């Protein structure tokens, strides 16, 4: 696949490069069955190459507004989840407002080497290959990126890791957090299971914080339980320690909304809109203001989708203005060029008719004028119905329309 004009990101390595360099072919031409054809030693080498890339990917330079998602967006997990498309709507909705969305992933080799048989072992790199192929446009141009994460104990040490987890788990077991923790674990389970579930969620939240810090990026949650635990941790430490990581509330809100029209936006459009720096920043600024207003309304007790729909006035105005701009400027420009050509062809046509009439010895001015005006009128009509809008502005309008599609919908996605 060729580069987009002015696309500097395409030169950065991506997970696609690992598969394409190893298999010696474009990822679009292979399927997960290619993994089953590899000898055991070859498959070992491929898994090692994937893990080497993941461990080093977070040293790349990421855009300032990059957003890191939680660990449950792991591509292998997503590939095996039958409830969502492999490019999940939630992740693409987050990508509406950010130049790059980073997905954390652990070493493939851990699951690969712990598998019960060769078929199960093959499924991990095969699922990752399939996910990469399905999302190759977004990955190649770094709308999505995949990086590895470091286990918590490598950052804090074993003792500190356990101590932090135990202390926060104990605090989150207190009655004042019972309502929030219902998103993490069912109130009906045993006390032991409840403690284990909350402890696991706390540990994962710590790792999410570390992941985002490693790339100096924002942090956003697709997983509702992780988001709740993170919010509780922030609340607990707010008075004594101010978290250094940035929390991306806009991304969290974007993934929560129900925006069905996003399914109609192609991966190529996601890439191309980012190549239009001025237009994309204009769009993001407008979206950012809408999200801020929406957050305020949610804090006042409104439903997220309802609050979002109620604050789309600016998007309506901008979309309408953009439609008019596209229509007026394009029609005028197109008509000027078309009419010049049409007028020339009409004059030539009329002159040819005049020459014919001269040869016949009779000139009929009324019929010549009618012929000229008819030629001009038909060609002008043709130029109006065949003109096309400038692609860049038209593309930005498509992204505005994704947001506006929520206005007519009352359905809300389950968190």
XYZ file of C-alpha atoms in Angstrom:
415
model
C 0.000 0.000 0.000
C 1.401 3.396 -0.969
C 1.997 6.353 1.309
C -0.502 9.118 1.757
C 0.842 12.526 0.841
C 2.684 14.145 3.771
C 2.233 11.031 5.899
C 5.344 10.946 8.082
C 3.895 8.294 10.401
C 4.004 5.628 7.721
C 7.826 5.432 8.084
C 7.546 4.426 11.736
C 7.631 0.666 12.268
C 4.358 -1.018 13.090
C 3.278 -4.516 14.056
C 2.534 -5.116 10.375
C 6.249 -4.925 9.608
C 6.952 -7.909 11.834
C 4.572 -10.177 9.922
C 5.435 -8.810 6.480
C 9.194 -9.047 6.996
C 8.945 -12.542 8.445
C 6.516 -13.933 5.852
C 8.030 -11.987 2.959
C 4.710 -10.730 1.627
C 2.095 -8.014 2.074
C -0.206 -8.832 4.965
C -3.262 -8.343 2.765
C -2.314 -11.485 0.842
C -2.126 -13.892 3.801
C -4.576 -15.403 6.270
C -4.259 -17.031 9.658
C -3.806 -20.384 7.896
C -0.274 -19.207 7.004
C 0.666 -19.683 10.664
C -0.340 -23.338 10.652
C 2.004 -23.975 7.717
C 5.073 -22.797 9.634
C 7.434 -25.319 11.175
C 7.708 -25.249 14.971
C 11.113 -23.562 14.861
C 9.806 -20.909 12.431
C 6.809 -20.230 14.636
C 9.085 -19.882 17.671
C 11.118 -17.299 15.744
C 7.985 -15.390 14.691
C 6.693 -15.197 18.274
C 10.117 -14.008 19.444
C 10.104 -11.330 16.716
C 6.617 -10.138 17.742
C 7.606 -9.907 21.402
C 10.847 -8.101 20.551
C 8.840 -5.499 18.614
C 6.290 -5.095 21.434
C 8.966 -4.597 24.079
C 10.631 -1.838 22.048
C 7.607 -0.150 20.464
C 6.925 2.166 23.406
C 10.251 3.921 22.828
C 8.902 5.492 19.620
C 8.001 9.174 19.465
C 4.231 9.539 19.749
C 2.103 12.633 18.990
C 1.379 14.814 22.033
C -2.319 13.941 22.019
C -1.803 10.170 21.822
C -4.231 8.212 23.964
C -3.354 4.857 25.554
C -6.207 2.421 26.105
C -6.616 -0.188 28.823
C -5.196 -3.697 28.577
C -8.524 -5.343 27.738
C -8.273 -3.917 24.221
C -5.477 -6.445 23.599
C -5.847 -7.493 19.911
C -5.825 -11.197 20.684
C -8.606 -10.762 23.232
C -10.557 -8.623 20.753
C -10.063 -11.176 17.990
C -11.629 -13.914 20.124
C -14.520 -11.770 21.354
C -17.632 -12.715 19.339
C -19.682 -9.779 20.684
C -17.820 -7.006 18.824
C -16.234 -6.530 15.391
C -12.478 -6.976 15.403
C -12.030 -3.278 14.829
C -14.281 -2.379 17.732
C -16.621 0.553 17.455
C -15.438 1.790 20.823
C -11.791 2.026 19.736
C -12.708 3.721 16.457
C -14.877 6.202 18.331
C -11.906 7.087 20.519
C -9.897 7.546 17.306
C -12.393 10.192 16.184
C -10.753 12.692 18.506
C -7.074 11.667 18.499
C -4.289 11.404 15.985
C -3.143 8.110 17.461
C -4.722 5.444 19.675
C -2.244 3.067 21.328
C -3.293 -0.428 22.371
C -1.159 -2.176 25.038
C -0.362 -5.850 24.730
C 1.633 -8.382 26.718
C 4.172 -10.816 25.288
C 2.591 -13.341 22.945
C 5.240 -15.839 24.001
C 3.746 -16.272 27.481
C 0.439 -17.703 26.214
C 2.152 -19.395 23.278
C 4.506 -21.418 25.444
C 1.878 -22.216 28.089
C -0.573 -23.620 25.526
C -1.839 -27.167 26.020
C -1.185 -28.223 22.427
C 0.142 -26.945 19.100
C -3.314 -25.920 17.871
C -3.866 -23.660 20.874
C -0.315 -22.308 20.608
C -0.858 -21.441 16.935
C -4.071 -19.579 17.741
C -2.258 -16.672 19.439
C -0.011 -15.507 16.582
C -2.752 -16.513 14.110
C -5.357 -14.323 15.816
C -2.897 -11.436 15.958
C -2.130 -11.860 12.248
C -5.840 -11.850 11.431
C -6.447 -8.706 13.507
C -3.513 -6.941 11.848
C -4.745 -7.868 8.387
C -8.248 -6.615 9.128
C -6.844 -3.320 10.443
C -3.823 -2.950 8.180
C -4.760 0.552 6.954
C -5.179 1.941 10.480
C -2.024 0.230 11.723
C 0.198 1.168 8.808
C -0.618 4.842 9.241
C -0.652 4.756 13.056
C -4.268 5.628 13.639
C -3.951 2.501 15.801
C -0.607 1.331 17.232
C 0.217 -1.679 19.387
C 2.944 -1.583 22.036
C 4.050 -3.902 24.807
C 3.619 -3.178 28.487
C 5.887 -3.870 31.413
C 4.555 -6.036 34.270
C 3.889 -4.007 37.400
C 6.511 -5.759 39.521
C 9.298 -4.706 37.116
C 8.494 -1.075 37.928
C 7.614 -1.213 41.626
C 9.356 -4.411 42.694
C 7.614 -7.504 44.087
C 7.207 -6.251 47.646
C 5.932 -2.797 46.726
C 3.645 -4.287 44.103
C 1.909 -6.526 46.645
C 1.801 -3.811 49.303
C 0.184 -1.234 47.016
C -2.364 -3.713 45.734
C -3.309 -4.974 49.194
C -3.679 -1.522 50.734
C -5.851 -0.158 47.922
C -7.917 -3.325 47.762
C -8.619 -3.011 51.469
C -9.772 0.599 51.001
C -12.010 -0.261 48.031
C -13.707 -2.988 50.058
C -15.106 -0.328 52.407
C -18.901 0.332 52.286
C -18.552 3.777 50.675
C -17.155 2.108 47.526
C -19.754 -0.664 47.349
C -21.856 1.135 44.697
C -18.878 1.807 42.443
C -17.429 -1.690 42.868
C -20.605 -3.330 41.532
C -19.129 -2.708 38.076
C -16.068 -4.722 39.092
C -17.585 -7.675 40.924
C -21.057 -8.918 41.757
C -22.178 -8.103 45.335
C -23.432 -11.694 45.687
C -20.045 -13.413 45.491
C -18.110 -14.588 48.523
C -15.860 -12.207 50.442
C -12.788 -14.048 49.181
C -13.837 -13.810 45.539
C -14.714 -10.147 46.001
C -11.292 -9.371 47.413
C -9.554 -11.279 44.599
C -11.553 -9.543 41.874
C -10.974 -6.040 43.225
C -7.302 -6.805 43.837
C -6.907 -7.971 40.246
C -8.639 -4.833 38.961
C -6.391 -2.623 41.092
C -3.282 -4.330 39.746
C -4.501 -3.852 36.168
C -5.274 -0.182 36.827
C -1.714 0.339 38.064
C -0.400 -1.252 34.889
C -2.631 0.960 32.744
C -1.207 4.029 34.505
C 2.339 2.811 33.864
C 1.560 2.076 30.194
C 0.309 5.607 29.593
C 3.253 7.109 31.463
C 5.741 5.099 29.371
C 4.631 6.889 26.191
C 3.879 10.181 27.969
C 0.331 9.834 26.714
C -3.226 10.201 27.906
C -5.058 7.290 29.483
C -8.556 6.164 28.502
C -10.632 3.120 29.375
C -12.755 0.933 27.154
C -13.395 -1.370 30.113
C -15.991 0.078 32.514
C -14.658 -1.797 35.538
C -11.124 -0.527 34.950
C -12.406 3.013 34.598
C -14.258 2.777 37.915
C -11.234 1.389 39.759
C -8.969 4.045 38.270
C -11.361 6.811 39.353
C -11.425 5.345 42.861
C -7.614 5.237 43.012
C -7.373 8.856 41.895
C -9.929 9.825 44.528
C -7.959 8.020 47.238
C -4.609 9.614 46.425
C -5.839 13.084 45.387
C -5.224 14.648 48.775
C -1.672 13.390 49.207
C -0.257 12.632 45.762
C -1.271 14.309 42.534
C -1.154 11.733 39.714
C 1.379 12.660 37.035
C -0.462 10.873 34.239
C -3.048 12.656 32.134
C -6.566 11.260 32.181
C -8.377 11.562 28.874
C -12.004 12.109 29.824
C -12.920 13.016 26.245
C -11.712 9.653 24.990
C -13.637 7.876 27.739
C -16.787 9.721 26.757
C -16.288 9.109 23.026
C -16.123 5.351 23.491
C -19.305 5.427 25.612
C -21.488 7.204 23.066
C -23.664 5.447 20.532
C -22.467 6.629 17.096
C -23.766 4.075 14.585
C -22.583 6.031 11.536
C -18.968 5.293 12.440
C -19.436 1.856 10.877
C -19.703 3.586 7.490
C -16.394 5.449 7.803
C -13.692 3.511 5.997
C -10.220 2.948 7.418
C -8.834 4.991 4.506
C -10.938 7.962 5.627
C -9.605 7.637 9.177
C -6.090 7.873 7.808
C -6.743 10.587 5.244
C -8.472 13.040 7.612
C -5.285 13.100 9.710
C -3.266 14.169 6.675
C -5.284 17.388 6.558
C -3.704 19.043 9.589
C -5.693 22.289 9.601
C -9.028 20.610 8.909
C -8.452 17.887 11.484
C -7.512 20.425 14.173
C -10.604 22.479 13.322
C -12.748 19.362 13.672
C -11.044 18.255 16.923
C -11.436 21.707 18.476
C -15.168 21.710 17.761
C -15.535 18.157 19.065
C -13.532 19.027 22.184
C -15.893 21.881 23.058
C -18.893 19.597 22.621
C -17.336 16.979 24.922
C -16.580 19.537 27.631
C -20.202 20.725 27.604
C -21.359 17.117 27.621
C -19.205 16.280 30.656
C -20.742 19.203 32.554
C -24.253 17.991 31.697
C -23.404 14.434 32.778
C -22.139 15.706 36.128
C -25.516 17.422 36.519
C -27.233 14.048 36.174
C -27.998 13.716 32.456
C -27.586 10.518 30.457
C -24.368 10.604 28.373
C -26.016 10.159 24.970
C -28.761 12.654 25.786
C -26.226 15.204 27.034
C -24.137 14.745 23.901
C -27.137 15.154 21.591
C -28.178 18.316 23.423
C -24.797 19.941 22.826
C -24.399 19.368 19.096
C -25.503 22.855 18.055
C -22.004 23.918 17.044
C -21.535 20.720 15.027
C -24.824 21.348 13.211
C -23.767 24.893 12.373
C -20.307 23.834 11.220
C -21.639 20.946 9.167
C -24.244 23.177 7.505
C -21.618 25.842 6.832
C -19.311 23.207 5.385
C -22.045 21.836 3.125
C -22.776 25.329 1.806
C -19.090 26.057 1.355
C -18.557 22.841 -0.561
C -21.651 23.397 -2.687
C -21.125 27.088 -3.430
C -17.393 27.122 -3.995
C -17.340 23.940 -5.980
C -20.326 24.788 -8.140
C -18.988 28.280 -8.853
C -15.512 27.061 -9.668
C -16.793 24.133 -11.662
C -19.356 26.217 -13.470
C -16.780 28.837 -14.466
C -14.528 26.220 -15.979
C -17.420 24.298 -17.482
C -19.113 27.358 -18.932
C -15.921 28.475 -20.626
C -15.715 25.108 -22.316
C -19.430 25.021 -22.978
C -19.471 28.505 -24.468
C -16.605 27.598 -26.758
C -18.295 24.408 -27.887
C -21.601 26.240 -28.331
C -19.918 28.912 -30.461
C -18.170 26.263 -32.559
C -21.432 24.358 -32.955
C -23.319 27.494 -33.916
C -20.557 28.643 -36.278
C -20.636 25.278 -37.993
C -24.390 25.586 -38.422
C -23.958 29.128 -39.774
C -21.417 27.908 -42.307
C -23.820 25.223 -43.394
C -26.607 27.751 -43.813
C -24.304 30.090 -45.738
C -23.474 27.336 -48.165
C -27.187 26.729 -48.604
C -27.659 30.462 -49.186
C -29.949 31.125 -46.237
C -29.196 32.346 -42.685
C -31.802 32.099 -39.907
C -30.626 34.201 -36.897
C -33.464 33.082 -34.604
C -32.694 29.399 -35.055
C -28.934 30.006 -34.556
C -29.539 31.862 -31.289
C -31.865 29.090 -30.135
C -29.239 26.504 -31.043
C -26.583 28.435 -29.070
C -28.760 28.823 -25.980
C -29.864 25.180 -26.071
C -26.265 23.986 -26.292
C -25.301 26.270 -23.424
C -28.262 25.261 -21.264
C -27.898 21.493 -21.673
C -24.158 21.518 -21.060
C -24.584 23.784 -18.022
C -27.179 21.434 -16.572
C -24.837 18.508 -17.197
C -22.005 20.321 -15.406
C -24.226 20.962 -12.351
C -25.355 17.374 -11.929
C -21.889 15.882 -12.528
C -19.763 18.175 -10.340
C -18.037 16.709 -7.275
C -17.095 18.352 -3.971
C -13.453 18.844 -2.935
C -12.435 15.593 -1.329
C -10.749 17.049 1.749
C -13.654 19.204 2.919
C -16.086 16.464 2.001
C -14.144 14.052 4.156
C -14.292 16.384 7.166
C -18.048 16.694 6.640
C -18.288 12.899 6.881
C -16.730 13.036 10.350
C -19.142 15.740 11.454
C -21.996 13.558 10.217
C -20.784 10.666 12.382
C -21.334 12.890 15.420
C -24.695 14.153 14.178
C -25.983 10.632 13.572
C -26.441 10.335 17.340
C -29.091 13.072 17.235
C -31.697 10.770 15.744
C -30.789 7.772 17.877
C -31.943 6.958 21.359
C -30.235 3.598 21.628
C -27.244 3.442 23.965
C -24.404 0.988 23.805
C -23.858 -1.177 26.845
C -20.716 -0.334 28.750
